[in-house]
Short mmCIF file of C-alpha atoms in Angstrom, two decimals:
data_model
loop_
_atom_site.label_atom_id
_atom_site.label_comp_id
_atom_site.label_asym_id
_atom_site.label_seq_id
_atom_site.Cartn_x
_atom_site.Cartn_y
_atom_site.Cartn_z
CA GLY A 1048 102.43 92.79 54.98
CA GLY A 1049 99.32 94.52 56.29
CA GLY A 1050 96.14 92.59 56.95
CA SER A 1051 93.42 92.40 54.30
CA LYS A 1052 89.65 92.20 54.20
CA ALA A 1053 87.98 89.69 51.84
CA SER A 1054 89.49 90.24 48.38
CA VAL A 1055 91.14 93.56 49.32
CA THR A 1056 94.92 93.22 49.66
CA GLY A 1057 96.92 94.74 52.51
CA GLY A 1058 100.04 96.76 51.78
CA ALA A 1059 103.28 94.87 51.26
CA GLY A 1060 106.05 95.19 53.81
CA GLY A 1061 109.24 97.01 52.95
CA GLY A 1062 112.16 94.98 51.59
CA TRP A 1063 115.65 94.23 52.81
CA VAL A 1064 118.66 96.30 51.78
CA THR A 1065 122.23 95.38 52.77
CA ILE A 1066 125.23 97.43 51.64
CA GLU A 1067 128.84 96.61 52.49
CA ALA A 1068 131.41 99.10 51.25
CA ALA A 1069 135.15 99.23 51.90
CA GLY A 1070 135.05 102.99 51.39
CA PHE A 1071 132.23 105.52 51.80
CA VAL A 1072 128.48 105.31 51.14
CA ALA A 1073 127.06 108.63 49.98
CA VAL A 1074 123.33 109.36 49.66
CA GLU A 1075 123.18 112.76 48.05
CA ALA A 1076 120.45 115.38 48.41
CA SER A 1077 118.11 113.91 45.79
CA GLY A 1078 119.02 110.27 46.51
CA VAL A 1079 116.98 107.71 48.44
CA ILE A 1080 117.58 104.25 49.90
CA ASP A 1081 114.02 102.98 50.14
CA ALA A 1082 112.61 100.07 52.15
CA ARG A 1083 109.24 101.62 52.93
CA GLY A 1084 106.09 99.58 53.45
CA ASN A 1085 103.19 100.11 51.07
CA ALA A 1086 99.78 101.53 51.90
CA GLY A 1087 96.77 99.22 51.92
CA VAL A 1088 95.54 98.58 48.40
CA GLY A 1089 91.82 99.09 48.95
CA ALA A 1090 89.18 100.04 51.51
CA SER A 1091 89.75 98.58 55.00
CA SER A 1092 93.19 97.15 54.16
CA ALA A 1093 96.13 97.73 56.47
CA GLY A 1094 99.55 99.21 55.71
CA GLY A 1095 102.69 97.09 55.54
CA SER A 1096 105.54 97.57 57.97
CA GLY A 1097 108.81 99.21 57.03
CA GLY A 1098 111.60 96.87 56.05
CA SER A 1099 115.25 96.79 57.05
CA ILE A 1100 118.38 98.62 55.87
CA LEU A 1101 121.87 97.56 56.98
CA ILE A 1102 124.89 99.62 55.92
CA ARG A 1103 128.53 98.84 56.74
CA CYS A 1104 131.10 101.32 55.44
CA HIS A 1105 134.08 103.51 56.28
CA THR A 1106 132.06 106.74 56.31
CA PHE A 1107 128.39 107.54 55.69
CA GLN A 1108 127.97 110.76 53.73
CA GLY A 1109 125.48 113.07 52.04
CA SER A 1110 122.16 114.70 52.88
CA GLY A 1111 119.67 112.35 51.21
CA LEU A 1112 117.03 110.05 52.67
CA VAL A 1113 117.29 106.51 54.03
CA SER A 1114 113.77 105.31 54.83
CA ALA A 1115 112.08 102.24 56.29
CA ASP A 1116 108.77 103.93 57.08
CA GLY A 1117 105.55 101.94 57.48
CA GLY A 1118 102.64 102.18 55.06
CA MET A 1119 99.31 103.95 55.53
CA GLY A 1120 96.17 102.03 56.50
CA GLN A 1121 93.02 102.50 54.43
CA GLY A 1122 89.60 103.14 55.91
CA TYR A 1123 89.55 101.84 59.48
CA ALA A 1124 92.50 99.45 59.01
CA GLY A 1125 95.73 99.93 60.97
CA ASN A 1126 98.87 101.59 59.67
CA GLY A 1127 102.18 99.78 59.36
CA GLY A 1128 104.87 100.02 62.01
CA GLY A 1129 108.28 101.47 61.20
CA GLY A 1130 111.14 99.19 60.20
CA ARG A 1131 114.78 99.02 61.26
CA ILE A 1132 117.91 100.86 60.10
CA ALA A 1133 121.48 100.13 61.22
CA VAL A 1134 124.58 102.03 60.08
CA HIS A 1135 128.07 100.78 61.07
CA VAL A 1136 131.00 103.11 60.33
CA ASP A 1137 134.59 103.72 61.37
CA PRO A 1138 134.00 106.08 64.34
CA ALA A 1139 137.18 108.16 63.95
CA ALA A 1140 136.68 108.64 60.21
CA GLN A 1141 132.99 109.43 60.63
CA GLN A 1142 133.65 112.01 63.33
CA ALA A 1143 136.26 113.71 61.14
CA TYR A 1144 133.73 113.85 58.29
CA ALA A 1145 131.05 115.26 60.61
CA VAL A 1146 133.37 118.04 61.78
CA GLU A 1147 134.19 119.06 58.23
CA MET A 1148 130.94 118.43 56.36
CA GLY A 1149 128.18 117.99 58.96
CA ASN A 1150 126.13 114.93 59.84
CA GLY A 1151 125.04 112.27 57.39
CA PRO A 1152 121.78 111.50 55.54
CA ARG A 1153 118.36 111.64 57.15
CA LEU A 1154 117.25 108.31 58.62
CA ALA A 1155 113.50 107.60 58.89
CA VAL A 1156 111.60 104.71 60.46
CA ALA A 1157 108.25 106.40 61.07
CA ARG A 1158 104.98 104.52 61.44
CA GLY A 1159 102.75 104.75 58.42
CA ALA A 1160 100.43 107.69 57.90
CA LEU A 1161 97.32 107.42 60.04
CA PRO A 1162 94.36 105.53 58.59
CA THR A 1163 92.00 107.60 56.49
CA GLN A 1164 89.18 107.09 59.03
CA THR A 1165 90.48 107.41 62.58
CA THR A 1166 88.47 106.55 65.68
CA GLY A 1167 91.06 105.57 68.28
CA SER A 1168 94.79 105.36 68.92
CA SER A 1169 94.81 101.62 69.68
CA ARG A 1170 95.08 100.83 65.98
CA TYR A 1171 98.05 103.02 65.26
CA GLY A 1172 101.42 101.45 64.52
CA GLU A 1173 104.64 102.47 66.25
CA SER A 1174 107.88 103.88 64.90
CA GLY A 1175 110.86 101.62 64.32
CA SER A 1176 114.49 101.56 65.43
CA ILE A 1177 117.71 103.25 64.33
CA HIS A 1178 121.05 101.82 65.48
CA VAL A 1179 124.36 103.51 64.68
CA SER A 1180 127.84 102.48 65.71
CA ASP A 1181 128.64 106.18 66.16
CA PRO A 1182 126.02 108.93 66.59
CA SER A 1183 128.00 111.34 64.40
CA SER A 1184 126.43 109.50 61.44
CA LEU A 1185 122.98 110.76 62.45
CA GLY A 1186 121.45 113.84 60.87
CA CYS A 1187 119.99 116.88 62.61
CA ASP A 1188 116.34 116.88 61.39
CA PHE A 1189 113.89 114.18 62.39
CA SER A 1190 110.19 113.53 61.99
CA GLY A 1191 107.90 110.55 62.47
CA GLY A 1192 109.53 108.91 65.49
CA ALA A 1193 112.30 106.40 66.23
CA SER A 1194 114.06 104.54 69.00
CA PHE A 1195 117.79 105.37 68.82
CA SER A 1196 120.61 103.22 70.13
CA TRP A 1197 124.40 103.33 70.02
CA ALA A 1198 127.33 102.27 72.14
CA SER A 1199 127.34 103.78 75.61
CA GLY A 1200 129.84 106.57 76.16
CA ASN A 1201 129.70 107.96 72.62
CA ALA A 1202 128.52 111.57 72.65
CA TRP A 1203 126.09 112.85 70.04
CA THR A 1204 127.26 116.35 69.04
CA PRO A 1205 125.05 117.68 66.22
CA PRO A 1206 125.27 121.37 65.25
CA TYR A 1207 121.52 121.65 65.93
CA LEU A 1208 118.61 119.28 66.56
CA THR A 1209 115.06 119.61 65.26
CA ILE A 1210 112.38 117.04 66.08
CA ASN A 1211 109.08 117.65 64.32
CA GLY A 1212 106.39 115.07 65.10
CA GLY A 1213 106.62 111.49 66.36
CA ASP A 1214 107.84 109.70 69.49
CA TYR A 1215 111.61 109.56 69.94
CA SER A 1216 113.67 107.81 72.59
CA ILE A 1217 117.35 107.04 73.15
CA ALA A 1218 118.03 103.57 74.53
CA ALA A 1219 121.75 104.09 75.27
CA THR A 1220 122.80 104.39 78.93
CA GLY A 1221 124.91 107.31 80.11
CA VAL A 1222 124.41 109.14 76.85
CA THR A 1223 125.56 112.72 76.25
CA VAL A 1224 123.67 114.80 73.70
CA ALA A 1225 125.75 117.96 73.32
CA VAL A 1226 124.11 120.23 70.74
CA ALA A 1227 126.19 123.22 69.71
CA GLY A 1228 123.14 125.22 68.64
CA ASN A 1229 119.43 125.06 69.42
CA VAL A 1230 117.15 122.12 70.20
CA ASN A 1231 113.60 122.53 68.87
CA ILE A 1232 110.89 119.99 69.71
CA MET A 1233 107.63 120.70 67.89
CA GLY A 1234 104.63 119.35 66.04
CA ASP A 1235 103.25 117.01 68.75
CA ALA A 1236 106.69 115.39 69.05
CA ARG A 1237 107.80 113.59 72.20
CA LEU A 1238 111.43 113.03 73.18
CA THR A 1239 112.28 110.62 76.03
CA LEU A 1240 115.74 110.48 77.62
CA SER A 1241 116.61 107.84 80.22
CA ASN A 1242 119.39 106.48 82.42
CA TYR A 1243 122.17 108.89 83.42
CA PHE A 1244 121.92 111.22 80.45
CA THR A 1245 123.17 114.77 79.88
CA LEU A 1246 121.43 117.05 77.38
CA SER A 1247 123.14 120.37 76.66
CA CYS A 1248 122.41 123.06 74.07
CA ALA A 1249 122.42 126.78 73.38
CA ASN A 1250 118.62 127.19 73.60
CA LEU A 1251 115.79 124.69 74.09
CA ALA A 1252 112.25 125.33 72.85
CA LEU A 1253 109.09 123.22 72.99
CA THR A 1254 106.27 124.36 70.70
CA ASN A 1255 103.05 123.03 69.14
CA THR A 1256 102.06 120.45 71.80
CA ALA A 1257 105.56 119.00 72.16
CA SER A 1258 106.71 117.07 75.24
CA LEU A 1259 110.03 116.14 76.84
CA TYR A 1260 110.17 113.16 79.25
CA LEU A 1261 113.28 112.87 81.44
CA CYS A 1262 113.92 109.67 83.42
CA PRO A 1263 117.17 109.62 85.45
CA GLY A 1264 119.06 106.59 86.72
CA VAL A 1265 119.44 105.21 90.23
CA THR A 1266 122.09 106.11 92.77
CA ASN A 1267 122.61 104.42 96.12
CA ALA A 1268 123.92 107.62 97.67
CA THR A 1269 122.86 108.28 101.24
CA ALA A 1270 120.82 111.22 99.97
CA PRO A 1271 119.32 111.71 96.52
CA SER A 1272 121.33 113.65 94.03
CA TYR A 1273 120.97 114.29 90.35
CA THR A 1274 121.89 111.47 87.96
CA ALA A 1275 120.76 113.35 84.84
CA ARG A 1276 121.11 116.96 83.72
CA VAL A 1277 119.56 119.34 81.22
CA ILE A 1278 121.97 122.22 80.54
CA VAL A 1279 120.74 125.22 78.56
CA ASN A 1280 123.27 128.00 78.11
CA GLY A 1281 120.61 130.43 76.90
CA THR A 1282 116.82 130.24 77.30
CA MET A 1283 114.59 127.24 77.87
CA ASP A 1284 111.08 127.97 76.53
CA VAL A 1285 108.07 125.79 77.34
CA ASN A 1286 105.24 127.15 75.24
CA SER A 1287 101.47 126.76 75.53
CA ASN A 1288 100.19 123.14 75.47
CA CYS A 1289 103.72 121.81 75.88
CA VAL A 1290 105.05 119.86 78.89
CA VAL A 1291 108.35 118.81 80.40
CA VAL A 1292 108.08 115.75 82.70
CA PRO A 1293 110.99 114.97 85.06
CA SER A 1294 110.21 111.47 86.32
CA ALA A 1295 111.66 109.44 89.17
CA ARG A 1296 109.64 106.33 88.29
CA LEU A 1297 112.66 104.36 87.06
CA TYR A 1298 113.91 103.96 90.61
CA ALA A 1299 110.50 104.04 92.24
CA THR A 1300 110.65 100.45 93.49
CA HIS A 1301 114.00 100.88 95.22
CA GLU A 1302 114.17 101.06 98.96
CA PRO A 1303 115.52 104.38 100.24
CA PRO A 1304 117.94 105.85 100.90
CA ASP A 1305 118.57 106.05 97.21
CA GLY A 1306 117.50 108.33 94.45
CA GLY A 1307 118.52 110.12 91.35
CA VAL A 1308 116.67 113.11 89.96
CA VAL A 1309 116.98 115.46 86.98
CA ARG A 1310 118.62 118.84 87.50
CA PHE A 1311 117.91 121.72 85.12
CA GLU A 1312 120.87 124.10 84.75
CA VAL A 1313 119.76 127.04 82.63
CA CYS A 1314 120.43 130.70 82.10
CA ASN A 1315 116.77 131.68 81.73
CA LEU A 1316 113.60 129.59 81.99
CA THR A 1317 110.26 130.77 80.63
CA ILE A 1318 107.08 128.73 81.02
CA HIS A 1319 104.41 130.40 78.95
CA ALA A 1320 100.68 130.42 79.78
CA GLY A 1321 99.37 126.92 79.16
CA GLY A 1322 102.85 125.36 79.40
CA ALA A 1323 103.93 123.08 82.23
CA LEU A 1324 106.78 121.50 84.14
CA ASN A 1325 104.85 118.52 85.47
CA ALA A 1326 106.13 115.87 87.89
CA ASP A 1327 102.70 114.84 89.21
CA SER A 1328 102.74 111.20 90.42
CA GLU A 1329 106.37 110.85 89.25
CA GLY A 1330 107.88 110.09 92.67
CA TYR A 1331 108.08 106.89 94.69
CA GLN A 1332 105.53 104.24 93.75
CA ILE A 1333 104.01 101.75 96.17
CA SER A 1334 105.28 98.16 96.16
CA THR A 1335 105.82 95.38 98.64
CA LEU A 1336 109.29 96.66 99.56
CA ALA A 1337 109.42 100.32 98.70
CA GLY A 1338 107.35 103.45 98.56
CA GLY A 1339 109.74 106.10 99.81
CA PRO A 1340 111.07 107.32 103.18
CA GLY A 1341 107.60 108.55 104.17
CA LYS A 1342 105.49 105.76 102.67
CA GLY A 1343 102.08 105.12 104.16
CA PHE A 1344 101.26 101.95 106.05
CA THR A 1345 99.18 99.07 104.74
CA GLY A 1346 96.07 98.41 106.77
CA ASN A 1347 93.36 95.80 106.55
CA ALA A 1348 90.64 97.74 104.70
CA GLY A 1349 92.64 100.88 103.99
CA GLY A 1350 96.05 102.51 103.88
CA SER A 1351 97.46 105.64 105.48
CA GLY A 1352 98.76 108.56 103.47
CA GLY A 1353 102.35 109.17 102.41
CA GLY A 1354 104.36 111.86 104.16
CA TYR A 1355 107.09 114.31 103.10
CA GLY A 1356 106.80 118.01 103.95
CA GLY A 1357 103.86 117.11 106.22
CA ARG A 1358 102.81 113.79 107.77
CA GLY A 1359 100.43 111.59 105.87
CA GLY A 1360 96.89 111.09 107.11
CA THR A 1361 96.05 108.14 109.35
CA PHE A 1362 93.58 105.39 108.64
CA THR A 1363 91.38 103.87 111.33
CA ASN A 1364 89.80 100.49 110.64
CA PRO A 1365 86.03 100.88 111.19
CA VAL A 1366 85.61 97.36 112.57
CA SER A 1367 88.77 96.53 114.52
CA GLY A 1368 89.59 100.08 115.56
CA ASN A 1369 93.22 99.59 114.52
CA VAL A 1370 94.96 102.86 113.70
CA TYR A 1371 97.52 103.04 110.90
CA THR A 1372 99.54 106.25 111.23
CA GLY A 1373 100.49 108.33 108.25
CA GLY A 1374 103.92 108.42 106.65
CA VAL A 1375 106.59 110.51 108.37
CA MET A 1376 108.15 113.83 107.38
CA TYR A 1377 111.65 113.78 105.93
CA GLY A 1378 114.10 115.85 103.90
CA SER A 1379 115.04 119.50 104.06
CA ALA A 1380 112.68 122.44 103.85
CA VAL A 1381 115.57 124.64 102.69
CA ALA A 1382 116.91 122.40 99.89
CA PRO A 1383 114.26 119.80 99.02
CA ILE A 1384 115.61 117.27 96.51
CA PHE A 1385 113.57 114.18 97.44
CA PRO A 1386 110.55 112.93 95.53
CA GLY A 1387 107.35 112.34 97.44
CA SER A 1388 106.36 109.01 99.02
CA ALA A 1389 103.50 106.69 98.13
CA GLY A 1390 100.38 106.09 100.16
CA GLY A 1391 99.83 102.77 101.89
CA THR A 1392 97.96 99.93 100.24
CA GLY A 1393 94.51 99.00 101.44
CA TRP A 1394 94.47 95.21 101.58
CA GLU A 1395 92.05 92.37 102.28
CA SER A 1396 92.15 88.84 100.90
CA GLN A 1397 89.89 89.59 97.97
CA TYR A 1398 90.99 93.16 97.20
CA ALA A 1399 94.16 95.21 96.75
CA GLY A 1400 93.74 98.98 96.64
CA ALA A 1401 97.05 100.56 95.62
CA GLY A 1402 98.31 103.65 97.36
CA GLY A 1403 98.79 106.76 95.24
CA ALA A 1404 102.26 107.58 93.94
CA GLY A 1405 104.22 110.44 95.44
CA GLY A 1406 104.97 113.59 93.48
CA GLY A 1407 108.32 113.86 91.73
CA CYS A 1408 111.15 116.35 92.11
CA ILE A 1409 111.66 119.53 90.06
CA TRP A 1410 115.15 120.96 90.59
CA ILE A 1411 116.05 124.18 88.72
CA ARG A 1412 119.21 126.26 88.86
CA ALA A 1413 119.06 129.46 86.80
CA THR A 1414 121.81 132.06 86.52
CA GLY A 1415 119.21 134.50 85.20
CA ALA A 1416 115.42 134.72 85.36
CA VAL A 1417 112.73 132.13 85.99
CA VAL A 1418 109.44 133.39 84.52
CA ASN A 1419 106.44 131.16 85.16
CA HIS A 1420 103.11 132.02 83.54
CA GLY A 1421 102.08 128.35 83.39
CA THR A 1422 102.28 125.58 86.00
CA ILE A 1423 105.11 123.91 87.88
CA SER A 1424 103.73 120.94 89.78
CA ALA A 1425 104.86 117.84 91.70
CA ASN A 1426 101.56 116.67 93.19
CA GLY A 1427 100.94 113.26 94.73
CA ALA A 1428 98.31 110.90 93.31
CA GLY A 1429 95.09 109.94 95.06
CA GLY A 1430 94.57 106.56 96.65
CA GLY A 1431 93.23 103.79 94.43
CA SER A 1432 90.29 101.38 94.46
CA CYS A 1433 86.67 101.91 95.37
CA SER A 1434 86.49 98.58 97.18
CA LEU A 1435 84.79 98.69 100.57
CA TRP A 1436 87.75 96.90 102.12
CA ALA A 1437 90.64 98.24 100.11
CA LYS A 1438 91.09 101.98 100.04
CA GLY A 1439 94.62 103.07 99.11
CA GLY A 1440 96.16 106.07 100.85
CA GLY A 1441 97.11 109.24 98.97
CA GLY A 1442 100.69 109.88 97.92
CA SER A 1443 102.56 112.85 99.35
CA GLY A 1444 103.46 115.90 97.36
CA GLY A 1445 106.94 116.00 95.89
CA SER A 1446 109.40 118.88 95.78
CA VAL A 1447 110.10 122.05 93.81
CA PHE A 1448 113.56 123.49 94.43
CA ILE A 1449 114.55 126.63 92.49
CA ALA A 1450 117.72 128.71 92.80
CA CYS A 1451 117.76 131.76 90.54
CA ARG A 1452 118.67 135.39 90.16
CA THR A 1453 115.08 136.60 89.72
CA ILE A 1454 111.64 135.00 89.62
CA ALA A 1455 108.41 136.41 88.20
CA GLY A 1456 105.19 135.50 86.43
CA SER A 1457 101.50 134.86 87.00
CA GLY A 1458 101.68 131.04 87.08
CA THR A 1459 101.43 128.64 90.00
CA MET A 1460 103.64 126.06 91.71
CA SER A 1461 102.28 123.12 93.69
CA ALA A 1462 103.44 120.05 95.60
CA ASN A 1463 100.08 118.97 97.01
CA GLY A 1464 99.30 115.62 98.59
CA GLY A 1465 96.96 113.12 96.94
CA ARG A 1466 93.34 112.74 98.02
CA SER A 1467 92.06 109.90 100.19
CA MET A 1468 89.65 107.27 98.92
CA ASP A 1469 86.13 106.30 99.97
CA CYS A 1470 83.41 105.23 97.58
CA TYR A 1471 80.80 103.77 99.91
CA GLY A 1472 78.10 105.10 102.18
CA ALA A 1473 76.95 104.32 105.72
CA PRO A 1474 78.10 102.80 107.92
CA TYR A 1475 81.57 103.21 106.39
CA PHE A 1476 81.95 106.96 105.90
CA LEU A 1477 85.69 106.55 106.29
CA ASP A 1478 88.51 107.77 104.13
CA SER A 1479 91.88 106.18 103.72
CA GLY A 1480 94.61 108.59 104.78
CA SER A 1481 95.31 111.44 102.40
CA GLY A 1482 98.85 112.39 101.39
CA GLY A 1483 100.82 115.06 103.20
CA GLY A 1484 101.97 118.14 101.34
CA GLY A 1485 105.41 118.31 99.76
CA ARG A 1486 108.07 121.00 99.87
CA ILE A 1487 108.73 124.14 97.79
CA ALA A 1488 111.84 126.25 98.32
CA ILE A 1489 112.73 129.20 96.10
CA TRP A 1490 116.09 130.92 96.53
CA TYR A 1491 116.47 134.18 94.67
CA ASP A 1492 118.87 137.08 94.29
CA LEU A 1493 121.77 134.66 93.82
CA ALA A 1494 124.68 135.78 91.67
CA GLN A 1495 125.37 132.12 90.82
CA PRO A 1496 123.36 129.02 91.84
CA ALA A 1497 126.65 127.41 92.90
CA ASP A 1498 126.85 130.04 95.62
CA LEU A 1499 123.98 128.25 97.30
CA ASP A 1500 125.98 125.00 97.50
CA ALA A 1501 128.84 126.71 99.29
CA PHE A 1502 126.42 128.53 101.58
CA LEU A 1503 124.65 125.34 102.65
CA ALA A 1504 127.92 123.42 102.94
CA ARG A 1505 129.17 125.95 105.50
CA GLY A 1506 126.11 125.28 107.60
CA SER A 1507 125.13 128.91 107.25
CA THR A 1508 121.69 129.99 108.32
CA ALA A 1509 119.16 130.90 105.71
CA TYR A 1510 116.31 133.16 106.56
CA ILE A 1511 112.81 133.12 105.21
CA THR A 1512 112.18 136.30 103.33
CA ASN A 1513 109.25 138.07 101.80
CA ALA A 1514 108.36 137.07 98.29
CA PRO A 1515 110.20 139.01 95.59
CA ALA A 1516 108.34 141.69 93.70
CA GLY A 1517 107.58 139.41 90.75
CA TYR A 1518 106.00 136.50 92.65
CA THR A 1519 103.87 135.86 95.74
CA LEU A 1520 103.66 133.21 98.42
CA GLY A 1521 100.01 132.69 97.46
CA GLN A 1522 101.14 131.26 94.11
CA LEU A 1523 102.75 128.34 95.94
CA SER A 1524 100.65 125.43 97.26
CA VAL A 1525 101.70 122.47 99.44
CA ALA A 1526 98.25 121.45 100.69
CA ALA A 1527 97.48 118.03 102.10
CA GLY A 1528 95.25 115.77 100.05
CA ALA A 1529 91.52 116.28 100.36
CA GLY A 1530 89.01 113.84 101.82
CA SER A 1531 86.79 111.73 99.62
CA PRO A 1532 84.72 113.77 97.15
CA GLN A 1533 81.90 111.21 97.25
CA ASN A 1534 81.02 110.98 100.92
CA GLY A 1535 83.01 113.65 102.63
CA GLY A 1536 84.97 111.22 104.81
CA VAL A 1537 84.08 111.63 108.47
CA ASN A 1538 87.27 109.97 109.74
CA PRO A 1539 88.78 112.87 111.70
CA ASN A 1540 92.29 111.43 111.39
CA ALA A 1541 92.26 110.96 107.63
CA PRO A 1542 93.62 114.32 106.41
CA GLY A 1543 97.37 114.64 106.01
CA GLU A 1544 99.32 117.71 107.02
CA PRO A 1545 100.35 120.56 104.73
CA GLY A 1546 103.95 120.74 103.61
CA THR A 1547 106.50 123.56 103.63
CA LYS A 1548 106.88 126.50 101.27
CA SER A 1549 109.17 129.51 101.52
CA PHE A 1550 111.28 132.05 99.71
CA TYR A 1551 114.89 132.23 100.87
CA ARG A 1552 117.90 134.49 100.68
CA ALA A 1553 121.31 133.92 102.21
CA ASN A 1554 122.05 135.69 105.47
CA PRO A 1555 124.65 138.35 104.64
CA ALA A 1556 127.96 137.34 106.19
CA MET A 1557 129.23 139.52 109.02
CA ARG A 1558 132.54 141.20 108.12
CA THR A 1559 134.95 143.75 109.62
CA VAL A 1560 136.03 146.61 107.35
CA LEU A 1561 139.25 148.47 108.21
CA ILE A 1562 139.61 151.88 106.50
CA LEU A 1563 143.03 153.54 106.48
CA ARG A 1564 143.31 157.26 105.62
#
């Protein structure tokens, strides 16, 4: 139940429903299985949580509603969290039903409606959980949020998927979501996919402040490769105020060489004005053991910057004179598929200034057009802490690697390094090291992105070309992190180096043509 104030009663929690059926359970269009929490009864009373629904049957049928939503909070009181739903079916029978009749009833475990007087998100409940023995028992339309789980290896193959509002995540590892039709994420909804997933569909659209977070798994390969894929056979649209975030944070504490990034395989990609593909600070994070191949060094009083496309900036201790060099360059300028490295930690016994995280990796392969009117970014984070003796170094920029047929648009791409840190005045006008710039490589005029793999595998020589007619080199930025905005940073060694950015086309192969007349 929800909390109460004085004599005002909070909303009751949802109940407990258990159904065990030897045959099918059908919830038809107008039917409901209801374990919802109640709203608060009076002013300043909180909503009750959703309850629990457990169903065991041969097949789960119909198009009705199964709900364990939380209840609304009244006044300034909190809303109830979502409950739990579990549906266990015979997988073979359920899949046969789904092929013939479509997916089953709509399952809902949303948090309660927001309190009537809202002043901050800290009081808001969270959505609940939905577990299914086979994902073919799930519906196609969702709202309100949920954490999904099912046995690893079972593919979810809905005819379409619409997510309208709420936070959704899939806890299964190695999951395949293969949607025959379109995926639409809208209404301030957020979908998070993690751990070796594959998402495929006909078209993918994000609208109305929607977001898609993509967190791949780890591989111990000698060079990073993708461990998660987003495959769109038609067009991927990222509309205004929407964002797609490919994150490498899940393996950020591993010691390289290792990796695992998300690869986008699309026909066409359009990022509309105000939309974003954003991997800022989503690369290697600083820790005692890791930080990336170009991580900055930890110094007493400050850290040096992380390196990638350019070296990280150095840090010179103002008292001892010790010099801590910036992180090294690594990876390929032609095919950059590494995330950026973290800046070094500034350390002294009573302080710990963390280095900024490196930028992530954005890897796009498009058989058609990439049109960017928004932003594509993989910038490193600035160094942390304003302590006099603990200034963290900036993280390096990450990477943007695009192979496409054509590219156009008025938007920008960036893999900039993170700023240095200094928050004090004389006599310590000294920055920590700023992050080096990352790498951006855009291959265009390719008949198929796979052609690039064969080209690079042969050891063929690429040549830097002029920008295509629809884009300019000035729209790409791989700048090193700036010095401190407060005091200007007079340490001449603090700035990192800029990274690499280029447009590429394959060198035409030399051939002999024999003409017989």
